[in-house]
Short mmCIF file of C-alpha atoms in Angstrom, two decimals:
data_model
loop_
_atom_site.label_atom_id
_atom_site.label_comp_id
_atom_site.label_asym_id
_atom_site.label_seq_id
_atom_site.Cartn_x
_atom_site.Cartn_y
_atom_site.Cartn_z
CA UNK A 8 12.89 103.09 49.07
CA UNK A 9 13.65 104.77 52.08
CA UNK A 10 14.52 102.86 55.34
CA UNK A 11 13.16 105.98 57.66
CA UNK A 12 10.56 108.05 55.62
CA UNK A 13 8.64 105.09 54.29
CA UNK A 14 7.85 103.92 57.87
CA UNK A 15 7.51 107.60 59.77
CA UNK A 16 3.69 107.28 60.45
CA UNK A 17 3.98 103.86 61.99
CA UNK A 18 6.86 105.07 64.19
CA UNK A 19 5.04 108.06 65.55
CA UNK A 20 1.75 105.73 66.26
CA UNK A 21 4.28 103.47 67.87
CA UNK A 22 5.63 106.10 70.34
CA UNK A 23 2.01 107.52 71.13
CA UNK A 24 1.15 103.63 72.12
CA UNK A 25 4.13 103.52 74.34
CA UNK A 26 3.48 106.69 76.07
CA UNK A 27 -0.45 105.47 77.04
CA UNK A 28 1.28 102.16 78.13
CA UNK A 29 3.81 103.60 80.45
CA UNK A 30 1.25 106.22 81.41
CA UNK A 31 -0.59 103.23 82.91
CA UNK A 32 2.35 102.19 85.33
CA UNK A 33 2.04 102.97 88.86
CA UNK A 34 2.88 106.64 90.18
CA UNK A 35 5.55 107.91 90.24
CA UNK A 36 7.20 105.27 88.10
CA UNK A 37 4.78 106.55 85.13
CA UNK A 38 6.06 110.15 85.29
CA UNK A 39 9.68 108.95 85.30
CA UNK A 40 8.95 106.24 82.68
CA UNK A 41 7.50 109.21 80.29
CA UNK A 42 10.45 111.40 81.05
CA UNK A 43 12.93 108.39 80.28
CA UNK A 44 11.02 107.59 76.92
CA UNK A 45 11.26 111.37 75.76
CA UNK A 46 14.87 111.13 75.48
CA UNK A 47 14.23 108.48 72.69
CA UNK A 48 11.18 109.33 71.28
CA UNK A 49 12.07 110.41 67.45
CA UNK A 50 9.14 112.80 67.49
CA UNK A 51 10.98 114.97 69.82
CA UNK A 52 13.87 117.36 68.63
CA UNK A 53 17.43 116.43 70.43
CA UNK A 54 15.96 112.80 71.29
CA UNK A 55 18.34 109.83 70.92
CA UNK A 56 17.55 108.24 67.77
CA UNK A 57 17.86 104.44 68.06
CA UNK A 58 16.14 103.88 64.39
CA UNK A 59 16.77 100.19 64.08
CA UNK A 60 15.08 99.46 67.69
CA UNK A 61 11.73 100.53 66.20
CA UNK A 62 12.43 100.19 62.35
CA UNK A 63 13.56 96.64 62.09
CA UNK A 64 9.95 94.93 62.38
CA UNK A 65 8.71 97.03 59.76
CA UNK A 66 11.63 96.48 57.44
CA UNK A 67 11.10 92.79 57.94
CA UNK A 68 7.31 92.78 57.56
CA UNK A 69 7.60 94.98 54.23
CA UNK A 70 10.04 92.63 52.64
CA UNK A 71 8.51 89.30 53.91
CA UNK A 72 5.07 90.43 52.58
CA UNK A 73 6.66 91.23 49.02
CA UNK A 74 8.66 87.77 48.99
CA UNK A 75 5.55 85.67 50.14
CA UNK A 76 2.72 85.92 47.69
CA UNK A 77 0.68 83.53 49.71
CA UNK A 78 0.50 86.06 52.49
CA UNK A 79 -2.16 88.66 52.44
CA UNK A 80 -0.72 92.40 52.30
CA UNK A 81 -1.50 93.11 55.69
CA UNK A 82 -1.22 89.56 57.55
CA UNK A 83 2.17 90.07 59.12
CA UNK A 84 1.58 93.80 59.95
CA UNK A 85 -0.15 93.45 63.37
CA UNK A 86 2.62 91.37 64.79
CA UNK A 87 5.32 93.74 63.34
CA UNK A 88 3.59 96.35 64.99
CA UNK A 89 3.60 94.56 68.58
CA UNK A 90 7.11 93.61 67.82
CA UNK A 91 8.06 97.39 67.38
CA UNK A 92 6.51 98.03 70.54
CA UNK A 93 8.13 95.47 72.66
CA UNK A 94 11.25 96.49 71.00
CA UNK A 95 11.02 100.24 72.35
CA UNK A 96 9.95 98.84 76.02
CA UNK A 97 12.96 96.39 75.83
CA UNK A 98 15.25 98.93 74.39
CA UNK A 99 14.40 101.33 77.54
CA UNK A 100 14.74 98.54 79.79
CA UNK A 101 18.28 97.30 78.72
CA UNK A 102 19.41 101.16 78.30
CA UNK A 103 18.60 101.69 81.98
CA UNK A 104 20.59 98.39 82.67
CA UNK A 105 23.62 99.63 80.85
CA UNK A 106 23.21 102.92 82.67
CA UNK A 107 23.37 101.13 85.89
CA UNK A 108 26.39 99.40 85.25
CA UNK A 109 28.06 102.25 83.99
CA UNK A 110 27.36 104.80 86.49
CA UNK A 111 28.34 104.68 89.95
CA UNK A 112 26.87 107.88 91.28
CA UNK A 113 23.39 107.94 92.88
CA UNK A 114 21.98 110.70 90.58
CA UNK A 115 21.81 109.59 86.76
CA UNK A 116 20.72 112.60 84.62
CA UNK A 117 18.75 114.15 87.49
CA UNK A 118 17.20 110.75 88.19
CA UNK A 119 17.63 108.74 91.19
CA UNK A 120 19.17 105.44 90.19
CA UNK A 121 17.01 103.53 92.98
CA UNK A 122 14.09 104.54 90.96
CA UNK A 123 15.17 103.26 87.59
CA UNK A 124 15.50 99.86 89.06
CA UNK A 125 11.49 99.29 89.51
CA UNK A 126 11.31 101.15 86.64
CA UNK A 127 13.37 98.85 84.33
CA UNK A 128 11.37 96.15 85.71
CA UNK A 129 8.00 97.57 84.79
CA UNK A 130 9.52 98.07 81.21
CA UNK A 131 10.73 94.48 81.06
CA UNK A 132 7.37 93.25 82.10
CA UNK A 133 5.51 95.28 79.70
CA UNK A 134 8.11 93.99 76.94
CA UNK A 135 7.39 90.08 77.91
CA UNK A 136 3.66 90.85 78.14
CA UNK A 137 3.67 92.14 74.56
CA UNK A 138 5.81 89.36 73.48
CA UNK A 139 3.50 86.79 74.77
CA UNK A 140 0.95 88.36 72.37
CA UNK A 141 2.38 88.13 69.12
CA UNK A 142 3.17 84.67 67.54
CA UNK A 143 1.75 81.15 66.98
CA UNK A 144 4.83 79.48 68.20
CA UNK A 145 5.36 80.54 71.60
CA UNK A 146 7.73 77.82 72.84
CA UNK A 147 10.11 78.64 70.11
CA UNK A 148 10.21 82.29 70.59
CA UNK A 149 10.80 81.94 74.29
CA UNK A 150 13.93 79.51 73.35
CA UNK A 151 15.24 82.63 71.26
CA UNK A 152 14.71 84.97 73.88
CA UNK A 153 16.88 83.00 76.39
CA UNK A 154 19.61 82.74 73.73
CA UNK A 155 19.59 86.39 72.92
CA UNK A 156 19.44 87.54 76.31
CA UNK A 157 22.27 85.23 77.30
CA UNK A 158 24.34 86.54 74.32
CA UNK A 159 23.62 89.92 76.15
CA UNK A 160 24.46 89.20 79.33
CA UNK A 161 27.74 87.42 78.12
CA UNK A 162 28.70 90.50 75.98
CA UNK A 163 28.27 93.12 78.73
CA UNK A 164 29.70 91.02 81.62
CA UNK A 165 33.12 90.47 80.03
CA UNK A 166 33.21 93.68 78.16
CA UNK A 167 35.84 95.41 80.45
CA UNK A 168 37.92 92.23 80.85
CA UNK A 169 38.13 91.52 76.79
CA UNK A 170 39.04 93.65 73.68
CA UNK A 171 35.98 92.64 71.51
CA UNK A 172 36.99 94.77 68.40
CA UNK A 173 40.47 93.12 68.20
CA UNK A 174 39.44 89.51 68.82
CA UNK A 175 35.95 88.48 68.86
CA UNK A 176 34.02 91.31 66.93
CA UNK A 177 30.76 89.50 67.06
CA UNK A 178 30.50 89.97 70.90
CA UNK A 179 29.86 93.60 69.87
CA UNK A 180 26.55 92.84 68.29
CA UNK A 181 25.96 90.82 71.27
CA UNK A 182 25.51 93.88 73.20
CA UNK A 183 22.35 94.41 71.25
CA UNK A 184 21.11 90.93 70.63
CA UNK A 185 17.72 91.40 72.58
CA UNK A 186 16.76 93.30 69.67
CA UNK A 187 17.32 90.24 67.50
CA UNK A 188 14.00 88.77 69.10
CA UNK A 189 11.80 90.73 67.02
CA UNK A 190 13.43 89.21 63.85
CA UNK A 191 13.16 85.92 65.17
CA UNK A 192 9.32 86.59 66.01
CA UNK A 193 8.57 87.83 62.50
CA UNK A 194 10.28 84.73 60.52
CA UNK A 195 8.59 82.36 63.09
CA UNK A 196 5.13 83.92 62.15
CA UNK A 197 6.15 83.72 58.46
CA UNK A 198 7.04 80.09 59.26
CA UNK A 199 10.54 80.84 58.00
CA UNK A 200 12.80 80.24 60.83
CA UNK A 201 15.29 78.37 58.92
CA UNK A 202 16.04 81.87 57.37
CA UNK A 203 17.25 83.40 60.67
CA UNK A 204 20.75 82.32 60.58
CA UNK A 205 21.36 84.42 57.19
CA UNK A 206 19.27 87.18 58.84
CA UNK A 207 21.57 87.32 61.97
CA UNK A 208 24.58 87.44 60.21
CA UNK A 209 23.50 90.38 58.40
CA UNK A 210 21.95 91.81 61.39
CA UNK A 211 25.41 91.25 63.46
CA UNK A 212 27.44 93.54 60.80
CA UNK A 213 24.65 96.11 61.08
CA UNK A 214 24.98 96.32 64.66
CA UNK A 215 28.58 96.39 64.82
CA UNK A 216 28.68 99.18 62.39
CA UNK A 217 26.31 100.88 64.49
CA UNK A 218 28.35 100.47 67.50
CA UNK A 219 31.39 101.75 65.61
CA UNK A 220 29.59 104.96 64.62
CA UNK A 221 28.34 105.77 68.08
CA UNK A 222 32.14 104.80 69.46
CA UNK A 223 33.61 107.00 66.82
CA UNK A 224 31.19 110.09 68.36
CA UNK A 225 31.63 109.04 72.09
CA UNK A 226 34.97 108.43 72.25
CA UNK A 227 35.95 111.59 74.59
CA UNK A 228 33.32 110.82 76.97
CA UNK A 229 34.26 106.62 77.19
CA UNK A 230 37.97 107.54 77.45
CA UNK A 231 37.28 109.80 80.55
CA UNK A 232 34.70 107.29 81.95
CA UNK A 233 36.82 104.27 81.24
CA UNK A 234 34.43 102.42 79.06
CA UNK A 235 34.85 100.12 76.21
CA UNK A 236 35.14 102.14 72.80
CA UNK A 237 35.86 100.02 69.24
CA UNK A 238 37.78 103.33 67.98
CA UNK A 239 40.19 103.51 71.22
CA UNK A 240 40.66 99.83 70.98
CA UNK A 241 41.78 100.16 67.23
CA UNK A 242 44.05 103.14 68.45
CA UNK A 243 45.46 100.95 71.35
CA UNK A 244 46.19 97.98 69.06
CA UNK A 245 48.20 100.36 66.54
CA UNK A 246 50.03 101.83 69.36
CA UNK A 247 50.67 98.49 70.55
CA UNK A 248 52.31 97.32 67.38
CA UNK A 249 54.52 100.45 67.22
CA UNK A 250 55.85 99.99 70.67
CA UNK A 251 56.64 96.34 70.20
CA UNK A 252 58.44 96.70 66.88
CA UNK A 253 60.88 99.21 68.63
CA UNK A 254 61.16 97.12 71.98
CA UNK A 255 61.71 93.63 73.33
CA UNK A 256 58.32 94.06 75.07
CA UNK A 257 55.96 91.38 74.07
CA UNK A 258 52.65 92.72 72.38
CA UNK A 259 50.34 90.78 74.70
CA UNK A 260 51.86 92.90 77.70
CA UNK A 261 52.31 96.42 75.62
CA UNK A 262 48.90 98.04 76.53
CA UNK A 263 49.71 101.82 76.02
CA UNK A 264 47.83 104.20 78.13
CA UNK A 265 45.54 106.36 75.80
CA UNK A 266 45.56 110.26 76.71
CA UNK A 267 43.06 112.67 74.63
CA UNK A 268 46.51 113.87 72.94
CA UNK A 269 47.42 110.36 71.91
CA UNK A 270 43.90 109.89 70.57
CA UNK A 271 44.20 113.34 68.62
CA UNK A 272 47.26 112.28 67.23
CA UNK A 273 45.91 109.01 65.99
CA UNK A 274 42.90 110.76 64.26
CA UNK A 275 44.50 113.71 62.97
CA UNK A 276 48.26 112.53 62.22
CA UNK A 277 47.68 108.93 61.57
CA UNK A 278 44.48 108.84 59.78
CA UNK A 279 43.10 106.18 62.12
CA UNK A 280 39.57 107.08 61.20
CA UNK A 281 40.11 106.15 57.27
CA UNK A 282 41.30 102.58 58.72
CA UNK A 283 38.46 102.30 61.02
CA UNK A 284 35.49 103.16 58.21
CA UNK A 285 37.15 100.51 55.89
CA UNK A 286 36.86 97.66 58.63
CA UNK A 287 33.01 98.77 58.97
CA UNK A 288 32.96 98.88 55.04
CA UNK A 289 34.30 95.25 54.97
CA UNK A 290 31.64 93.86 57.01
CA UNK A 291 28.97 95.60 54.92
CA UNK A 292 30.61 93.89 51.67
CA UNK A 293 30.77 90.50 53.67
CA UNK A 294 26.67 90.53 53.46
CA UNK A 295 25.50 88.72 50.33
CA UNK A 296 23.03 91.41 48.57
CA UNK A 297 20.86 87.99 47.35
CA UNK A 298 20.16 87.21 50.87
CA UNK A 299 19.95 90.46 52.42
CA UNK A 300 16.89 92.45 53.60
CA UNK A 301 16.80 95.27 51.29
CA UNK A 302 15.83 98.14 54.06
CA UNK A 303 18.29 96.66 56.43
CA UNK A 304 20.91 97.04 53.78
CA UNK A 305 20.17 100.37 53.06
CA UNK A 306 20.47 101.33 56.64
CA UNK A 307 23.84 99.53 56.73
CA UNK A 308 25.08 101.77 53.91
CA UNK A 309 23.82 104.89 55.64
CA UNK A 310 26.28 103.84 58.66
CA UNK A 311 29.08 103.61 56.32
CA UNK A 312 28.53 106.79 54.94
CA UNK A 313 28.44 108.08 58.25
CA UNK A 314 31.70 106.99 59.08
CA UNK A 315 33.22 108.47 55.71
CA UNK A 316 31.59 111.44 56.40
CA UNK A 317 33.39 111.83 59.80
CA UNK A 318 36.42 110.79 57.93
CA UNK A 319 36.11 113.77 55.72
CA UNK A 320 35.51 116.07 58.50
CA UNK A 321 38.76 115.23 60.22
CA UNK A 322 40.57 115.79 56.90
CA UNK A 323 38.82 119.17 56.50
CA UNK A 324 39.70 120.28 60.17
CA UNK A 325 42.90 119.00 59.90
CA UNK A 326 43.69 120.83 56.52
CA UNK A 327 42.21 124.00 58.19
CA UNK A 328 44.25 123.90 61.36
CA UNK A 329 47.44 123.46 59.02
CA UNK A 330 46.64 126.51 56.83
CA UNK A 331 46.59 128.44 60.29
CA UNK A 332 50.37 127.41 60.63
CA UNK A 333 52.22 124.40 61.25
CA UNK A 334 53.54 125.07 64.57
CA UNK A 335 50.27 125.97 65.90
CA UNK A 336 49.07 122.63 64.54
CA UNK A 337 51.57 120.69 66.25
CA UNK A 338 51.40 122.40 69.28
CA UNK A 339 47.26 121.55 69.30
CA UNK A 340 47.46 118.06 68.30
CA UNK A 341 50.58 116.55 69.12
CA UNK A 342 51.29 114.95 72.87
#
């Protein structure tokens, strides 16, 4: 059982269909849309791989088909294909929204941000059109749509004023809540909506681990841009604890200013990535194997391995620096 290779033909077909649909957008949005899609196209080397976005419907379809013997082997597949296509369109729409919120400059990777607004609307319109062609229970589907988009809106609007990783970790998953709609859609089609709460618990933990992976890799950019980052949140928490343990400053107001050198010191000297990876592993262990979706569980395990691999790479790099001389090491790492 391989969470990626078992579905590669379906994913390639999916992106070919997405290209055709975007190609039909009015000019110049079709050209701009195809350019934006290429940055996430799994078929292209160097593209951003948002695996869970387009694989989740296929993982669910395969699992539900095996579990529900009264369904024919292909009965859920057409809906899964539509759900995955809708996820791609929705992914592009919400990524543009995030981009517009994060960047203040008019140019965004060589693209005029003002053109991204109508492109985002076209992608969202396509997303809604695809959803309308899916399940028999449209009324409940739109209820879930409102719920998950509301979760996303709440999460992204309060992110800069809150510390989700320290205070409300489920909000981190809320940033990807529109993705959950495809899971609700498959369960509605299988007439199993009562299983959604259990699936949402597993999906939330996977989405948190996914964000933790991204943040461990992207912390230099997030630190420079002032964006929220889970790893930086954990480092701030530990620095706050240390500062308040030796002073009379209340922890609630002792929010240290992070610098690149302080982050490097936390990573290399204080092994922060080990504790970070352990938090993600706890989330993985919190999911009951008996009620989990196997492919989703395997992807979750992959994310934990990625974090552990980052930790091992840091340890190897640290040892190499130490071998080159302790004085040079401390000059390179310490503030």
